[in-house]
Amino acid sequence: MSALNLGTYAQNTWCPGCGNFAILSAFRMAITELTGEGAGVEKFALVSGIGCHAKIVDYINMNSFYSIHGRVVPVAEAIKLASPEIKVIGFAGDGDAYGEGIEHLIFAAKRNIDITMIIHNNRVYGLTTGQYTPTSPLGFKGRSTPHGTKELPINPLEVMLASGAAFLARGTSHGLPLLKKIFKEAIMHKGFSLVDVLQVCVTYYNMYEYYDKRVYELQGHNTGDYNQALNKAREWDYNTDAKIALGVFYKKTAPTFEENFLRTGERKKIDRDLKVKEFLKNAI
Ligand SMILES: Cc1ncc(C[n+]2csc(CCOP(=O)(O)OP(=O)(O)O)c2C)c(N)n1
Ligand code: SF4
Ligand SMILES: [Mg+2]
């Protein structure tokens, strides 16, 4: 199976030049490579929210669930708990993940459930035509803020690090080989992983030039060092003209939620079986 075979017949309605195309291509390539040309593709499940980003599941020929705005994480968690052998990947927008769904994201990182979240961070509500989001810069002029926002953006990498995320990375929609590499690593990492993709929305917030001037790939960075990761995450605060690091910021190995959950479940089952045996012994 080639990356092309993961395509569907759904009509693509993204604007020409939208950064979502790069995410789609990088993801299809990552899955093709991870599955050894497509074998075992049924071992993956995709979940998306509502927004321009969410249409991605219509364009990938894999098992998927088109959920609702802000609720990608709970749906992904439910699939993982019901079928721990499945690799679950969630696609969410910045409005979806860092706005309405932020509490789910924080708790998923905290409990270290083994899902991968890919955030199409275009720093605007694309589908609803250009309102500001938690990552829009101070002064952002959009449909709901014609005179500019009056609040500072959040730094999602910092929030995720503080919440206990086991794997954290950043890519852009203008760097396909790096994005593919990061996706593969995030998907294969055991535990909660998040890739923040600076995805350009050409229609409502065209940042190609801004990003192209500032991005650089992390070199010699110790991904096991929390403080180094935090410093790198703080280097660019989504509002200034600082350089923007790309690559894997942080990764750690820790027991996952489903491992702990299943252990408890198994214990309950053993307890129940013992009780049944005892009941039968007494009954005879
Ligand atoms: C529960 C719920 N809240 C709000 C909406 C309205 N809504 C739909 S898409 C959207 C914003 C999408 O922005 P984002 O998540 O950044 O995705 P993008 O379109 O930029 O990819 C909103 C607020 C909705 N459909 N459902
Ligand atoms: S509105 Fe923006 S995010 Fe949505 S498809 Fe168009 S360019 Fe992409
Ligand atoms: Mg958005």
XYZ file of C-alpha atoms and ligand atoms in Angstrom:
319
model
C 0.000 0.000 0.000
C 1.367 3.445 -0.875
C 0.507 6.696 0.917
C -1.912 7.376 -1.924
C -3.955 4.289 -1.049
C -4.910 5.880 2.239
C -6.892 8.457 0.254
C -10.671 8.522 -0.100
C -13.185 9.719 -2.670
C -14.458 12.545 -0.423
C -14.255 15.943 -2.090
C -11.600 18.071 -0.410
C -13.035 21.452 0.618
C -9.969 23.035 2.255
C -8.861 26.374 0.740
C -6.003 26.071 -1.784
C -2.725 26.570 0.112
C -4.174 25.561 3.506
C -1.601 24.058 5.880
C -3.955 21.138 6.542
C -2.788 19.565 3.276
C 0.719 19.189 4.699
C -0.610 17.551 7.867
C -2.652 15.147 5.754
C 0.330 14.201 3.565
C 2.762 13.871 6.474
C 0.286 11.707 8.367
C -0.418 9.400 5.431
C 3.328 8.981 4.879
C 3.926 8.308 8.580
C 1.219 5.619 8.683
C 2.474 4.049 5.454
C 5.974 3.782 6.906
C 4.833 2.650 10.342
C 2.634 -0.100 8.988
C 5.191 -1.355 6.468
C 3.173 -0.300 3.454
C -0.248 -0.601 4.998
C -0.283 -3.916 6.857
C -2.134 -3.629 10.158
C -3.770 -0.324 9.355
C -6.859 -1.636 11.148
C -4.894 -1.396 14.414
C -5.346 2.393 14.320
C -8.372 4.549 15.112
C -8.645 8.233 14.265
C -10.824 10.801 16.036
C -11.498 14.390 15.035
C -13.431 17.350 16.451
C -15.324 20.032 14.545
C -13.499 22.642 12.498
C -11.569 22.777 9.228
C -9.003 20.377 10.742
C -11.683 17.801 11.506
C -12.357 17.093 7.845
C -9.012 15.278 7.758
C -10.685 12.017 8.795
C -12.834 12.193 5.654
C -9.654 12.174 3.579
C -7.901 9.198 5.192
C -9.039 5.678 4.487
C -8.768 4.401 8.061
C -11.208 3.670 10.895
C -12.317 6.998 12.296
C -14.849 8.800 14.467
C -15.935 12.351 13.633
C -16.778 13.643 17.115
C -17.882 17.092 18.348
C -16.084 20.361 19.044
C -13.875 20.160 22.138
C -14.479 16.456 22.698
C -11.772 14.684 20.705
C -9.920 13.600 23.840
C -12.772 11.855 25.720
C -13.763 9.931 22.584
C -10.137 8.905 21.987
C -9.811 7.879 25.642
C -12.954 5.758 25.462
C -11.673 3.892 22.390
C -8.319 3.307 24.082
C -9.879 1.932 27.258
C -12.259 -0.336 25.359
C -9.514 -1.603 23.027
C -6.057 -0.997 24.528
C -4.348 -2.749 21.610
C -5.547 -0.016 19.215
C -3.359 3.037 18.523
C -5.653 6.040 18.876
C -4.824 9.346 17.211
C -6.865 12.498 17.730
C -6.895 15.502 15.377
C -8.035 18.742 16.970
C -7.961 22.458 16.207
C -6.473 25.068 18.518
C -9.985 26.283 19.305
C -11.057 22.702 19.843
C -8.133 21.494 21.966
C -6.868 24.645 23.712
C -10.260 26.343 24.115
C -13.413 24.335 24.658
C -11.560 21.037 25.208
C -8.636 22.226 27.333
C -9.774 20.476 30.515
C -9.865 17.117 28.711
C -6.377 17.686 27.326
C -4.933 18.555 30.738
C -6.426 15.469 32.373
C -5.352 13.160 29.542
C -1.769 14.391 29.985
C -2.044 14.102 33.771
C -3.283 10.515 33.695
C -0.866 9.589 30.870
C -3.327 7.726 28.694
C -1.630 6.336 25.596
C -3.206 8.445 22.856
C -1.607 10.832 20.349
C -3.060 14.297 19.830
C -2.198 16.228 16.664
C -3.178 19.866 17.037
C -3.809 21.894 13.863
C -2.778 25.132 15.542
C -3.657 27.827 12.991
C -4.308 30.250 15.861
C -7.773 31.118 14.570
C -11.259 29.609 14.299
C -11.071 28.662 10.618
C -14.417 26.992 10.029
C -16.460 29.721 11.723
C -14.589 32.354 9.656
C -11.836 33.978 11.635
C -12.536 34.505 15.340
C -9.631 34.557 17.826
C -8.522 31.481 19.791
C -6.397 30.915 22.910
C -3.217 31.012 20.774
C -4.016 34.157 18.747
C -1.567 36.964 19.616
C -2.443 40.072 21.577
C -4.085 42.557 19.220
C -5.292 39.889 16.760
C -7.964 41.396 14.526
C -10.659 38.922 13.555
C -14.418 38.725 13.058
C -15.132 38.829 16.807
C -12.319 41.285 17.643
C -12.287 43.995 14.934
C -10.266 46.298 17.206
C -7.824 43.568 18.244
C -7.818 41.141 21.180
C -7.055 42.557 24.587
C -5.563 39.395 26.085
C -2.298 37.485 25.829
C -2.216 34.016 24.235
C -1.515 30.836 26.183
C 1.584 28.784 25.424
C 0.177 25.270 24.929
C 3.553 23.535 25.186
C 4.080 25.070 28.604
C 0.574 24.074 29.706
C 1.135 20.516 28.493
C 4.524 20.193 30.181
C 3.052 21.405 33.466
C 0.217 18.890 33.065
C 2.606 15.932 32.781
C 2.585 15.164 29.025
C 4.898 12.222 28.280
C 5.795 13.363 24.763
C 5.728 16.872 23.382
C 6.735 18.166 19.964
C 6.181 21.032 17.555
C 6.152 21.045 13.760
C 4.925 23.348 11.004
C 2.836 22.864 7.901
C 5.822 24.090 5.883
C 8.193 21.253 6.732
C 6.883 17.887 5.577
C 9.878 15.559 6.290
C 10.214 16.808 9.869
C 6.466 16.617 10.434
C 6.350 13.013 9.218
C 9.286 12.084 11.485
C 7.642 13.718 14.506
C 4.280 12.048 13.821
C 5.935 8.623 13.674
C 7.783 9.177 16.928
C 4.710 10.567 18.703
C 2.505 7.668 17.596
C 5.069 5.090 18.700
C 5.690 6.715 22.081
C 3.968 4.860 24.908
C 1.912 7.351 26.892
C 0.202 10.648 26.178
C 1.801 12.426 23.219
C 0.971 15.780 21.662
C 2.254 17.404 18.489
C 1.503 21.102 18.166
C 1.539 21.876 14.437
C 1.831 25.516 13.437
C -0.641 25.039 10.610
C -1.134 28.048 8.411
C -4.676 29.222 7.636
C -4.104 31.133 4.410
C -7.580 32.658 4.500
C -7.853 34.064 8.026
C -4.316 34.159 9.418
C -1.568 33.725 6.843
C 1.638 33.248 8.819
C 3.845 31.534 6.213
C 6.332 34.400 6.006
C 6.394 34.995 9.765
C 7.116 31.320 10.514
C 9.570 30.806 7.657
C 11.741 33.633 9.029
C 11.816 32.292 12.572
C 11.682 28.495 12.683
C 14.719 26.300 13.363
C 15.125 22.617 14.176
C 16.262 21.614 17.674
C 19.842 20.270 17.686
C 21.675 18.713 20.632
C 18.592 19.159 22.788
C 18.170 16.727 25.715
C 14.566 15.501 25.388
C 14.759 13.847 28.814
C 15.472 17.144 30.592
C 12.248 18.767 31.798
C 13.817 22.166 32.525
C 15.526 22.316 29.149
C 12.205 21.483 27.506
C 10.455 24.192 29.527
C 13.073 26.774 28.552
C 12.724 25.842 24.891
C 8.928 25.978 25.147
C 9.201 29.472 26.674
C 11.651 30.740 24.047
C 8.741 31.819 21.846
C 5.601 32.745 23.745
C 3.229 32.903 20.730
C 3.329 36.678 20.820
C 6.869 37.906 20.254
C 9.397 37.893 17.427
C 11.661 35.255 19.008
C 12.992 32.229 17.113
C 10.647 29.230 17.032
C 12.079 25.798 17.859
C 10.762 22.733 16.022
C 11.178 19.059 16.875
C 10.735 16.906 19.969
C 10.893 19.005 23.142
C 10.325 16.342 25.774
C 9.720 12.651 26.286
C 9.553 10.395 29.305
C 8.632 6.814 30.086
C 5.930 6.308 32.702
C 3.125 3.792 33.419
C 0.060 4.555 31.351
C -3.468 5.055 32.612
C -4.816 2.029 30.786
C -2.085 -0.199 32.232
C -3.039 0.866 35.748
C -6.736 0.723 34.922
C -6.506 -2.784 33.503
C -4.468 -4.019 36.424
C -7.258 -2.842 38.742
C -9.826 -4.422 36.444
C -7.963 -7.710 36.448
C -7.768 -7.670 40.206
C -11.513 -7.148 40.457
C -12.089 -10.030 38.062
C -9.839 -12.347 40.091
C -11.637 -11.304 43.288
C -14.981 -12.011 41.649
C -13.827 -15.424 40.356
C -12.603 -16.378 43.827
C -15.943 -15.405 45.332
C -17.792 -17.497 42.737
C -15.544 -20.503 43.472
C -16.115 -20.149 47.202
C -19.866 -19.829 46.685
C -19.916 -22.989 44.561
C -17.777 -24.904 47.088
C -20.165 -23.984 49.919
C -23.188 -24.759 47.799
C -22.063 -28.333 47.043
C -19.928 22.242 21.187
C -19.682 23.239 20.079
N -19.192 24.461 20.384
C -18.947 25.363 19.398
C -19.203 25.018 18.102
C -18.977 26.048 16.996
N -17.726 25.828 16.330
C -17.605 24.981 15.275
S -16.078 24.958 14.614
C -15.559 26.085 15.761
C -14.161 26.617 15.766
C -13.167 25.756 15.133
O -11.892 26.281 15.378
P -10.679 25.312 15.567
O -10.952 24.275 16.563
O -9.472 26.152 15.807
O -10.606 24.574 14.154
P -10.238 25.132 12.704
O -11.536 25.409 12.017
O -9.417 26.348 12.871
O -9.499 23.989 12.095
C -16.563 26.453 16.641
C -16.418 27.417 17.741
C -19.702 23.735 17.811
N -19.921 23.315 16.569
N -19.928 22.885 18.819
S -10.345 28.582 6.409
Fe -8.170 28.397 6.897
S -7.962 26.471 8.026
Fe -9.951 26.467 6.980
S -9.564 25.385 5.047
Fe -9.356 27.598 4.659
S -7.164 28.020 4.933
Fe -7.580 26.032 5.876
Mg -8.025 26.810 14.476
